Short mmCIF file of C-alpha atoms in Angstrom, two decimals:
data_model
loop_
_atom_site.label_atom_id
_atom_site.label_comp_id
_atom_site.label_asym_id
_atom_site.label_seq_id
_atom_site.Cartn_x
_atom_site.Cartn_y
_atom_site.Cartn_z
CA UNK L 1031 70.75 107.07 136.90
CA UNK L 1032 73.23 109.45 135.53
CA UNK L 1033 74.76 109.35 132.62
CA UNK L 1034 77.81 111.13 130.67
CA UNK L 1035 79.42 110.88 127.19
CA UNK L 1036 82.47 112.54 126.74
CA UNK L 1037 85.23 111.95 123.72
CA UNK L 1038 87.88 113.68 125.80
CA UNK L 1039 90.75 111.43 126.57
CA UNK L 1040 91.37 113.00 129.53
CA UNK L 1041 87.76 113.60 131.11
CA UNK L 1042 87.50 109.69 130.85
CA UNK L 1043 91.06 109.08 132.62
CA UNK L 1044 90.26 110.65 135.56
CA UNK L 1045 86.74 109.53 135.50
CA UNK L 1046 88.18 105.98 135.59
CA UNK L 1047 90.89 106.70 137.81
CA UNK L 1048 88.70 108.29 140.80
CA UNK L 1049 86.66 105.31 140.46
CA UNK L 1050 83.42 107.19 139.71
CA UNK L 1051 81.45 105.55 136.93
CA UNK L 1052 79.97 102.26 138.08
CA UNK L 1053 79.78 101.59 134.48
CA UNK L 1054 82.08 102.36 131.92
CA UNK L 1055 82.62 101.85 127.67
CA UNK L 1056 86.62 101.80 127.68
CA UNK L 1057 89.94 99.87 126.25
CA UNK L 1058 91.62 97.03 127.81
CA UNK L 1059 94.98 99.10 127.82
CA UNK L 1060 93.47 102.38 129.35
CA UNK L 1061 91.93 100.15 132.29
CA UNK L 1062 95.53 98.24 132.39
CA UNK L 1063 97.33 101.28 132.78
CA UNK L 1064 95.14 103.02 135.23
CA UNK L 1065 94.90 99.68 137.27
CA UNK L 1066 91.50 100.03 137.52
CA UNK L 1067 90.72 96.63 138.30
CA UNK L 1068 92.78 96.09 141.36
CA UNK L 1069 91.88 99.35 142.53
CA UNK L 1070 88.49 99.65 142.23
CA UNK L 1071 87.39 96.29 141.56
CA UNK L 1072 86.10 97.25 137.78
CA UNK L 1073 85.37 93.54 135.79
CA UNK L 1074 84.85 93.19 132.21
CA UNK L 1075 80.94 92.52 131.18
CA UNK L 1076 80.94 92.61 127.59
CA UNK L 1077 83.00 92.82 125.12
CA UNK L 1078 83.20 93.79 121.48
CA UNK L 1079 85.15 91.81 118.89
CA UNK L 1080 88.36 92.40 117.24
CA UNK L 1081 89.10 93.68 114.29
CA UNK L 1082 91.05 95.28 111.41
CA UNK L 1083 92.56 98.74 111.06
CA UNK L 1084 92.63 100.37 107.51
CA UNK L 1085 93.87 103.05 105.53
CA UNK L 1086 91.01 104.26 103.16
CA UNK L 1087 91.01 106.21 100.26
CA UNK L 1088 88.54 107.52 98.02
CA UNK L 1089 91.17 107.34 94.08
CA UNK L 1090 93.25 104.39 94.71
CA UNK L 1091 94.60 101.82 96.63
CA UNK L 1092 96.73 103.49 99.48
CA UNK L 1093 100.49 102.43 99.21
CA UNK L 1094 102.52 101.54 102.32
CA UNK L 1095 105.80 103.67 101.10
CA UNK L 1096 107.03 106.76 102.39
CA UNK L 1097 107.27 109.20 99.20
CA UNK L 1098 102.94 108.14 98.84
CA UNK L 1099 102.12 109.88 101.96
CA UNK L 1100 103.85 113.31 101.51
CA UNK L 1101 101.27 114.84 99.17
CA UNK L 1102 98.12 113.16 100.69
CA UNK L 1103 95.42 115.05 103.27
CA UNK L 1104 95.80 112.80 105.63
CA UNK L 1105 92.44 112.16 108.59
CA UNK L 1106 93.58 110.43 111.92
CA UNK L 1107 91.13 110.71 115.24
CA UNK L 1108 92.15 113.22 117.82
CA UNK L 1109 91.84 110.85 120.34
CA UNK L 1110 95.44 109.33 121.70
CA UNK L 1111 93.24 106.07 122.72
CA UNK L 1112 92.25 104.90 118.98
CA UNK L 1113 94.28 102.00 117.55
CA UNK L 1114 92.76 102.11 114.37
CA UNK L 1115 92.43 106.07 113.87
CA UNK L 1116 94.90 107.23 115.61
CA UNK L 1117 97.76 104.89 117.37
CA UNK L 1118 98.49 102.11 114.26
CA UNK L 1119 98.54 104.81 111.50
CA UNK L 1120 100.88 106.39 113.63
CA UNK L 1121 102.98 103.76 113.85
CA UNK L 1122 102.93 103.17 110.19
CA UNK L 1123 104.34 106.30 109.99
CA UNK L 1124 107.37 105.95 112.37
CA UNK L 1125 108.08 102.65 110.84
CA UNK L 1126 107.98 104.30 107.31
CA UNK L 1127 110.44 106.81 108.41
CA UNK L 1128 108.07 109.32 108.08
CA UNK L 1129 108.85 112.83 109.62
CA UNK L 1130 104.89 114.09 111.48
CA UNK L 1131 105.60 117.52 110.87
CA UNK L 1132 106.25 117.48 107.18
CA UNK L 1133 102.54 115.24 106.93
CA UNK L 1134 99.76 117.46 106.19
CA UNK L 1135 97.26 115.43 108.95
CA UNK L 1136 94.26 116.96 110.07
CA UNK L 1137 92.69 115.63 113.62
CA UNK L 1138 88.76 115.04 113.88
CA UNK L 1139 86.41 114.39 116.35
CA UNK L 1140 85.07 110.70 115.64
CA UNK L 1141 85.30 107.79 113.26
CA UNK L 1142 81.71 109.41 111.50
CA UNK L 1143 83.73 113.10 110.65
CA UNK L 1144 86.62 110.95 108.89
CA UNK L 1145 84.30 109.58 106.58
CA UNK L 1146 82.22 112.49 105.93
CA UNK L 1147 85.35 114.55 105.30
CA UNK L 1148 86.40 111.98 102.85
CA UNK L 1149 83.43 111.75 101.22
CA UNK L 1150 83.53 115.40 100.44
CA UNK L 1151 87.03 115.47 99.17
CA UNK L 1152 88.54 117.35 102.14
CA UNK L 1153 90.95 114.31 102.89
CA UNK L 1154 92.87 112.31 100.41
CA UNK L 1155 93.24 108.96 103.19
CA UNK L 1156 91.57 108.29 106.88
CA UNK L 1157 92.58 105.99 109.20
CA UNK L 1158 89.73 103.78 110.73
CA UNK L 1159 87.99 100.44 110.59
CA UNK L 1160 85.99 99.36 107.66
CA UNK L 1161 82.21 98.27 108.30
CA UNK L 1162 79.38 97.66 106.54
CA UNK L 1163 77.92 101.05 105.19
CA UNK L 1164 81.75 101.71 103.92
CA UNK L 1165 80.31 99.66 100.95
CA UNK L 1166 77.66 101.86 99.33
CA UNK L 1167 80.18 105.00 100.04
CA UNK L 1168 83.83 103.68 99.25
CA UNK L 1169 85.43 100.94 97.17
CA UNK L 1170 86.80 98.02 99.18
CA UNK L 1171 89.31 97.78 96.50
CA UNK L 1172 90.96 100.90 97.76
CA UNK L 1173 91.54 99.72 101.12
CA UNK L 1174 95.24 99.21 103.15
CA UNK L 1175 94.97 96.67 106.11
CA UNK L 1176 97.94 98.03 108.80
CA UNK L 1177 96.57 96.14 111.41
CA UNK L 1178 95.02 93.13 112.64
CA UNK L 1179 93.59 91.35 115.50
CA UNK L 1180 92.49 94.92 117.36
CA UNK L 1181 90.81 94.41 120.11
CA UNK L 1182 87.48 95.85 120.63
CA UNK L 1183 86.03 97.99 123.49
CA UNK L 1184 84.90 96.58 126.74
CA UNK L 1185 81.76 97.51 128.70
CA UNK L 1186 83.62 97.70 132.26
CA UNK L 1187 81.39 97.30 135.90
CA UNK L 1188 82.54 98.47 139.10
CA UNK L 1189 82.02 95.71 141.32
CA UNK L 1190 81.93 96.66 144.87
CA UNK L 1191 80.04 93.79 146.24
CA UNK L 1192 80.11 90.29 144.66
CA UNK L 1193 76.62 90.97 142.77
CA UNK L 1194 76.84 88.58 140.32
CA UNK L 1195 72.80 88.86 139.49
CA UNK L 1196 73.72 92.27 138.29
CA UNK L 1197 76.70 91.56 136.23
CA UNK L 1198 74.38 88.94 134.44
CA UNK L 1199 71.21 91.27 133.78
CA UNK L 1200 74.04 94.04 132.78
CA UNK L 1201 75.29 91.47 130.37
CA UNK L 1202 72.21 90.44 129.05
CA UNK L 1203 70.87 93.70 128.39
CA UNK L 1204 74.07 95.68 126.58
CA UNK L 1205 74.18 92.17 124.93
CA UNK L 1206 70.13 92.87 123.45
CA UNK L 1207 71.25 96.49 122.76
CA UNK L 1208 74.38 95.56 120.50
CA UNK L 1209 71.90 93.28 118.61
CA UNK L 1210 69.44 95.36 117.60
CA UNK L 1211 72.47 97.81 116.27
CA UNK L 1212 72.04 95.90 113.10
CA UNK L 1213 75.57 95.28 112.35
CA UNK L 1214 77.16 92.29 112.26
CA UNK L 1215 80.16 93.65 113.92
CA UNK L 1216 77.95 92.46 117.14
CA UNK L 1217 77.17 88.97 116.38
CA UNK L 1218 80.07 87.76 118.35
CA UNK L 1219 80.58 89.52 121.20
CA UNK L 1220 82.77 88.48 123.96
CA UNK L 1221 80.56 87.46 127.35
CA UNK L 1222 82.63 87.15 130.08
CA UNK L 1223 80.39 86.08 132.87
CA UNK L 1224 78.73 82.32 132.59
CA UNK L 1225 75.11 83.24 134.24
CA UNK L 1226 72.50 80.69 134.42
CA UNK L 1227 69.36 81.48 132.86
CA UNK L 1228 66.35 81.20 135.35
CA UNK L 1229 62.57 80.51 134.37
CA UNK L 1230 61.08 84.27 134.23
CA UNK L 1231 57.38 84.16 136.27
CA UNK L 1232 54.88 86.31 135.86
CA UNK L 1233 52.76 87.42 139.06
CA UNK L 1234 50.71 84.79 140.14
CA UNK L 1235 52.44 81.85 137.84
CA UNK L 1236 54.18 78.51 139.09
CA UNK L 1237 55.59 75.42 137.14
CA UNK L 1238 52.04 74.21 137.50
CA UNK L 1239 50.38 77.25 135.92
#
């Protein structure tokens, strides 16, 4: 089995698009765009459950005006993909009549870095989703919603043959692994496949045994 991480937008596009991972962690609209499931057959297994985007500060309640923004260090993911860290804030901004280049926005690597840096005072306001270790670290009364009802990442098989067994032992298993994450984030993820659950027999065991 070989496996490979990458946060670059691109690596994972063309990845996708060649059809080369048999299974892949991706977004609804980056499979929809790259037609990856009438090309290469790719089915959604699992998948994670929506949620909220936020604006987080570390002072004060973050303000949905345009003059609030112009003196704040501002943290968005440098990853074109993100709803919550990079795509909504975004959006914010164009519908706030906000001019990019005049923002002072610094690009990170991953949702982790934007809390770290705000932690440390580097950045005034990040753009992310709030979970549960936000609450020994930040103040969930200084929290902006600017978007709702996100949907959440989808665990993605290739299906080249009707294997249905595997799709259920794949769902099963990433379903185990997202429980023992320890976040309730996980409790209610989204199954797509209806498998039947089978007796499990041990060598040498019948329904008699």
């Amino acid at each position: 089995m070989e496996v490979r991480y990458s946060g670059e937008l691109a690596e994972q596009i063309d990845y996708i698009a060649k059809g080369l991972a048999d299974l892949t962690l991706s977004k609804d609209n980056v499979m929809a765009a790259l037609k990856a499931q009438s090309t290469y057959n790719y089915m959604p297994v699992v998948g994670y459950p929506t949620y909220t985007a936020f604006f987080i500060s570390t002072r004060e309640k973050p303000r949905l005006d345009k003059a609030y923004f112009l003196d704040k260090k501002i943290g968005l993911l440098d990853y074109p993909t993100s709803r919550s860290g990079h795509i909504i804030p975004k959006q914010m901004f164009k519908r706030l009549d906000l001019d990019m280049r005049v923002l002072d926005i610094q690009y990170v690597s991953s949702h982790q870095v934007l809390r770290e840096k705000l932690s440390s005072g580097e950045l005034d306001i990040i753009a992310t989703y709030w979970q549960e270790s936000d609450e020994s670290r930040f103040s969930a009364n200084y929290i902006t919603p600017i978007g709702e009802n996100i949907s959440g990442s989808r665990w993605y098989m290739k299906m080249d043959v009707d294997n249905t067994d595997l799709a259920c032992a794949l769902q099963q298993q990433l379903q185990q692994v997202a429980k023992n994450n320890g976040s309730s984030y996980f409790d209610e993820l989204d199954l797509y496949w209806q498998c039947n659950e089978l007796p499990v027999y041990f060598l040498g065991e019948t329904d008699e045994s």
